mmCIF file of C-alpha atoms in Angstrom:
data_model
loop_
_atom_site.group_PDB
_atom_site.id
_atom_site.type_symbol
_atom_site.label_atom_id
_atom_site.label_comp_id
_atom_site.label_asym_id
_atom_site.label_seq_id
_atom_site.Cartn_x
_atom_site.Cartn_y
_atom_site.Cartn_z
ATOM 1 C CA MET A 20 -0.061 0.149 0.026
ATOM 2 C CA THR A 21 1.611 3.200 -1.104
ATOM 3 C CA SER A 22 1.485 5.474 2.200
ATOM 4 C CA PRO A 23 -0.279 9.358 1.842
ATOM 5 C CA PHE A 24 2.721 10.669 2.727
ATOM 6 C CA PHE A 25 4.383 10.231 -0.651
ATOM 7 C CA ALA A 26 1.311 9.852 -2.834
ATOM 8 C CA GLY A 27 1.531 11.685 -5.991
ATOM 9 C CA ALA A 28 4.942 12.700 -5.120
ATOM 10 C CA ILE A 29 6.724 11.488 -8.193
ATOM 11 C CA LYS A 30 5.736 10.139 -11.720
ATOM 12 C CA ILE A 31 7.467 7.216 -12.930
ATOM 13 C CA THR A 32 7.870 6.196 -16.437
ATOM 14 C CA ARG A 33 8.026 3.005 -18.040
ATOM 15 C CA TYR A 34 11.441 4.176 -18.976
ATOM 16 C CA MET A 35 12.571 4.176 -15.541
ATOM 17 C CA GLU A 36 12.564 8.149 -15.314
ATOM 18 C CA LEU A 37 11.173 10.227 -12.411
ATOM 19 C CA ILE A 38 9.419 13.331 -12.877
ATOM 20 C CA THR A 39 8.980 15.811 -10.047
ATOM 21 C CA GLN A 40 7.424 19.264 -10.161
ATOM 22 C CA GLN A 41 10.680 20.627 -11.816
ATOM 23 C CA LEU A 42 12.596 18.082 -12.892
ATOM 24 C CA LEU A 43 12.812 15.035 -14.954
ATOM 25 C CA LEU A 44 15.418 12.727 -13.160
ATOM 26 C CA ARG A 45 16.401 9.799 -16.042
ATOM 27 C CA PRO A 46 19.051 7.184 -16.628
ATOM 28 C CA PHE A 47 22.592 8.127 -17.478
ATOM 29 C CA GLN A 48 22.936 8.147 -21.470
ATOM 30 C CA LYS A 49 26.426 8.779 -23.044
ATOM 31 C CA ALA A 50 25.321 11.918 -24.503
ATOM 32 C CA ASP A 51 24.924 13.290 -20.934
ATOM 33 C CA VAL A 52 29.103 13.395 -20.564
ATOM 34 C CA GLU A 53 29.654 16.387 -22.203
ATOM 35 C CA PRO A 54 27.427 18.413 -20.419
ATOM 36 C CA LEU A 55 28.054 16.830 -16.978
ATOM 37 C CA PHE A 56 31.998 17.097 -17.662
ATOM 38 C CA ASN A 57 31.113 20.918 -18.012
ATOM 39 C CA ILE A 58 29.851 20.794 -14.353
ATOM 40 C CA GLN A 59 32.256 18.292 -13.019
ATOM 41 C CA ARG A 60 35.234 20.352 -13.973
ATOM 42 C CA ASP A 61 34.174 23.399 -12.488
ATOM 43 C CA GLN A 62 35.984 24.114 -9.700
ATOM 44 C CA GLU A 63 33.452 26.243 -7.665
ATOM 45 C CA ALA A 64 30.482 23.841 -8.213
ATOM 46 C CA MET A 65 32.730 20.597 -7.360
ATOM 47 C CA GLN A 66 34.214 22.564 -4.524
ATOM 48 C CA PHE A 67 33.177 19.863 -2.130
ATOM 49 C CA THR A 68 33.145 16.763 -4.099
ATOM 50 C CA PHE A 69 34.690 14.803 -7.157
ATOM 51 C CA ASN A 70 36.144 17.130 -9.607
ATOM 52 C CA VAL A 71 37.521 16.039 -13.115
ATOM 53 C CA GLN A 72 40.136 17.736 -15.447
ATOM 54 C CA HIS A 73 39.487 15.453 -18.108
ATOM 55 C CA MET A 74 36.469 14.197 -20.256
ATOM 56 C CA GLU A 75 37.621 10.690 -20.168
ATOM 57 C CA GLU A 76 37.310 10.807 -16.232
ATOM 58 C CA SER A 77 34.302 12.123 -16.185
ATOM 59 C CA GLU A 78 32.846 9.410 -18.565
ATOM 60 C CA SER A 79 34.652 6.519 -16.443
ATOM 61 C CA TYR A 80 33.183 8.257 -13.227
ATOM 62 C CA LEU A 81 29.572 8.266 -14.541
ATOM 63 C CA THR A 82 29.613 5.326 -16.466
ATOM 64 C CA THR A 83 30.697 3.304 -13.102
ATOM 65 C CA HIS A 84 28.055 4.476 -11.133
ATOM 66 C CA ALA A 85 25.378 3.869 -13.927
ATOM 67 C CA GLU A 86 26.720 0.346 -13.688
ATOM 68 C CA GLN A 87 25.668 0.095 -10.165
ATOM 69 C CA LYS A 88 21.925 -0.267 -11.552
ATOM 70 C CA ASP A 89 22.599 -3.616 -12.325
ATOM 71 C CA ILE A 90 24.228 -4.546 -9.267
ATOM 72 C CA VAL A 91 22.338 -2.734 -6.274
ATOM 73 C CA GLY A 92 19.200 -1.819 -8.172
ATOM 74 C CA PHE A 93 19.608 1.776 -8.616
ATOM 75 C CA ALA A 94 21.975 4.402 -9.741
ATOM 76 C CA PRO A 95 22.234 8.315 -9.820
ATOM 77 C CA TRP A 96 19.762 10.053 -12.411
ATOM 78 C CA THR A 97 20.731 12.458 -15.033
ATOM 79 C CA VAL A 98 19.047 15.731 -13.831
ATOM 80 C CA SER A 99 17.234 17.721 -16.556
ATOM 81 C CA LEU A 100 14.655 20.616 -16.024
ATOM 82 C CA LYS A 101 11.448 19.069 -17.098
ATOM 83 C CA GLU A 102 9.940 21.925 -19.061
ATOM 84 C CA ASP A 103 12.978 21.711 -21.802
ATOM 85 C CA LYS A 104 15.259 18.835 -20.766
ATOM 86 C CA THR A 105 18.335 20.990 -20.327
ATOM 87 C CA VAL A 106 20.956 18.649 -18.223
ATOM 88 C CA ILE A 107 21.489 20.934 -15.218
ATOM 89 C CA GLY A 108 22.967 17.888 -12.792
ATOM 90 C CA TRP A 109 23.301 14.618 -11.666
ATOM 91 C CA GLY A 110 22.598 12.295 -8.279
ATOM 92 C CA GLY A 111 20.343 10.820 -6.450
ATOM 93 C CA LEU A 112 20.150 7.345 -4.752
ATOM 94 C CA MET A 113 23.810 5.497 -5.146
ATOM 95 C CA GLU A 114 26.027 2.943 -3.321
ATOM 96 C CA ASP A 115 29.574 4.411 -4.013
ATOM 97 C CA PRO A 116 31.465 2.036 -6.453
ATOM 98 C CA PHE A 117 34.835 4.161 -5.563
ATOM 99 C CA ASP A 118 34.154 3.775 -1.797
ATOM 100 C CA PRO A 119 32.029 0.937 -0.774
ATOM 101 C CA GLY A 120 30.680 -0.037 2.277
ATOM 102 C CA TYR A 121 28.453 2.529 3.288
ATOM 103 C CA GLY A 122 24.904 1.437 1.944
ATOM 104 C CA PRO A 123 22.499 3.684 0.285
ATOM 105 C CA GLU A 124 23.051 6.928 -0.129
ATOM 106 C CA ILE A 125 22.176 10.340 -1.686
ATOM 107 C CA ALA A 126 24.896 12.449 -3.457
ATOM 108 C CA TYR A 127 24.356 15.086 -6.220
ATOM 109 C CA PHE A 128 25.662 17.754 -8.159
ATOM 110 C CA PHE A 129 24.325 20.800 -9.803
ATOM 111 C CA ASN A 130 25.555 23.460 -12.441
ATOM 112 C CA LYS A 131 25.925 26.292 -10.273
ATOM 113 C CA ASN A 132 23.560 28.658 -12.357
ATOM 114 C CA TYR A 133 20.751 26.251 -11.005
ATOM 115 C CA TRP A 134 21.658 26.779 -7.300
ATOM 116 C CA GLY A 135 19.412 28.460 -4.779
ATOM 117 C CA LYS A 136 16.558 27.475 -6.895
ATOM 118 C CA GLY A 137 15.424 24.268 -4.546
ATOM 119 C CA LEU A 138 16.199 22.024 -7.282
ATOM 120 C CA ALA A 139 18.458 19.911 -4.780
ATOM 121 C CA THR A 140 15.721 19.649 -2.246
ATOM 122 C CA GLU A 141 13.340 18.355 -4.790
ATOM 123 C CA LEU A 142 16.054 15.947 -6.136
ATOM 124 C CA VAL A 143 16.877 14.531 -2.673
ATOM 125 C CA LYS A 144 13.145 14.320 -1.652
ATOM 126 C CA ALA A 145 12.238 12.524 -5.117
ATOM 127 C CA SER A 146 15.496 10.220 -4.273
ATOM 128 C CA ILE A 147 13.701 9.762 -0.893
ATOM 129 C CA THR A 148 10.334 8.906 -1.844
ATOM 130 C CA TYR A 149 11.867 6.504 -4.550
ATOM 131 C CA GLY A 150 14.067 4.843 -1.931
ATOM 132 C CA PHE A 151 11.472 4.159 0.482
ATOM 133 C CA GLU A 152 8.396 3.504 -1.481
ATOM 134 C CA HIS A 153 9.847 1.510 -4.411
ATOM 135 C CA LEU A 154 12.873 0.093 -3.122
ATOM 136 C CA LYS A 155 11.482 -0.494 0.370
ATOM 137 C CA LEU A 156 14.818 0.849 1.978
ATOM 138 C CA GLU A 157 15.014 1.050 5.854
ATOM 139 C CA VAL A 158 17.715 3.797 5.888
ATOM 140 C CA ILE A 159 19.335 6.075 3.296
ATOM 141 C CA GLY A 160 22.489 8.125 4.198
ATOM 142 C CA ALA A 161 24.158 11.106 2.885
ATOM 143 C CA PHE A 162 27.799 12.746 3.256
ATOM 144 C CA ALA A 163 28.489 16.710 3.409
ATOM 145 C CA ARG A 164 31.612 18.064 3.929
ATOM 146 C CA PRO A 165 30.944 20.496 7.251
ATOM 147 C CA GLU A 166 31.910 23.521 5.621
ATOM 148 C CA ASN A 167 29.171 22.814 3.142
ATOM 149 C CA LEU A 168 26.493 24.582 4.360
ATOM 150 C CA ALA A 169 24.056 24.699 1.595
ATOM 151 C CA SER A 170 24.028 20.719 1.007
ATOM 152 C CA ILE A 171 23.549 20.468 5.034
ATOM 153 C CA ARG A 172 20.720 22.500 4.960
ATOM 154 C CA VAL A 173 19.161 20.511 1.919
ATOM 155 C CA LEU A 174 19.569 17.229 3.898
ATOM 156 C CA GLU A 175 17.800 18.894 7.137
ATOM 157 C CA LYS A 176 14.962 20.212 5.023
ATOM 158 C CA CYS A 177 14.357 16.437 3.955
ATOM 159 C CA GLY A 178 14.543 15.136 7.236
ATOM 160 C CA PHE A 179 18.305 13.596 7.313
ATOM 161 C CA SER A 180 19.824 14.242 10.861
ATOM 162 C CA TYR A 181 23.592 14.041 11.908
ATOM 163 C CA LYS A 182 24.871 10.991 13.075
ATOM 164 C CA SER A 183 28.421 11.342 13.084
ATOM 165 C CA TYR A 184 31.845 12.698 11.321
ATOM 166 C CA ASN A 185 33.884 10.210 9.447
ATOM 167 C CA THR A 186 37.268 10.808 9.517
ATOM 168 C CA ILE A 187 38.332 8.165 6.770
ATOM 169 C CA ILE A 188 36.471 10.333 4.152
ATOM 170 C CA GLU A 189 36.238 13.825 5.992
ATOM 171 C CA ARG A 190 32.589 14.361 5.859
ATOM 172 C CA ASN A 191 29.533 14.638 8.168
ATOM 173 C CA TYR A 192 27.072 11.667 7.979
ATOM 174 C CA PHE A 193 23.375 11.952 7.854
ATOM 175 C CA GLN A 194 20.561 9.466 7.923
ATOM 176 C CA VAL A 195 17.021 9.569 7.269
ATOM 177 C CA THR A 196 14.193 6.762 7.600
ATOM 178 C CA PRO A 197 10.797 6.952 6.643
ATOM 179 C CA ASP A 198 9.562 8.185 9.645
ATOM 180 C CA THR A 199 11.680 11.088 9.854
ATOM 181 C CA ALA A 200 11.634 11.848 6.205
ATOM 182 C CA GLN A 201 9.985 15.182 4.763
ATOM 183 C CA PRO A 202 7.130 15.252 2.318
ATOM 184 C CA MET A 203 7.793 15.620 -1.128
ATOM 185 C CA TYR A 204 5.492 18.973 -1.943
ATOM 186 C CA ARG A 205 5.992 20.839 1.791
#
């Protein structure tokens, strides 16, 4: 039974795309490498996460994450604007193939021209909804550097709570459960 908490929050197409109020979240495609590389090589946009200098490095990173779909059942999406399909970022649910062992988590990056518009919050809430309602996950984690106040605010707005500081990867660890998650449209 679908809970009223998440009812109608996202639409899932037969192509495994998620449609939210402003976003189209779809599986990564090779054609996404160039626009996502342009974000990943931007020092400001990627100051708290994985920055690349070469398109091949970006392609390898994105492809390896996409391949996780066949291994764990989910992978991050390419994030586009719903209205015109412009690629503006990447993210969602994942199990990090480069740093395994932390379980399901949410990660993302966006073109800095789209910061401050609530799109990261929309992505995170859609990911939570999908994870709890469709994948039946019990807990979802997320990491953020302590100085990444914008991402920490996004996580807190979505119902994540701080759990610990991970000295190995130098990030705060947050968790959300179905009981603490915030509704999609609030």
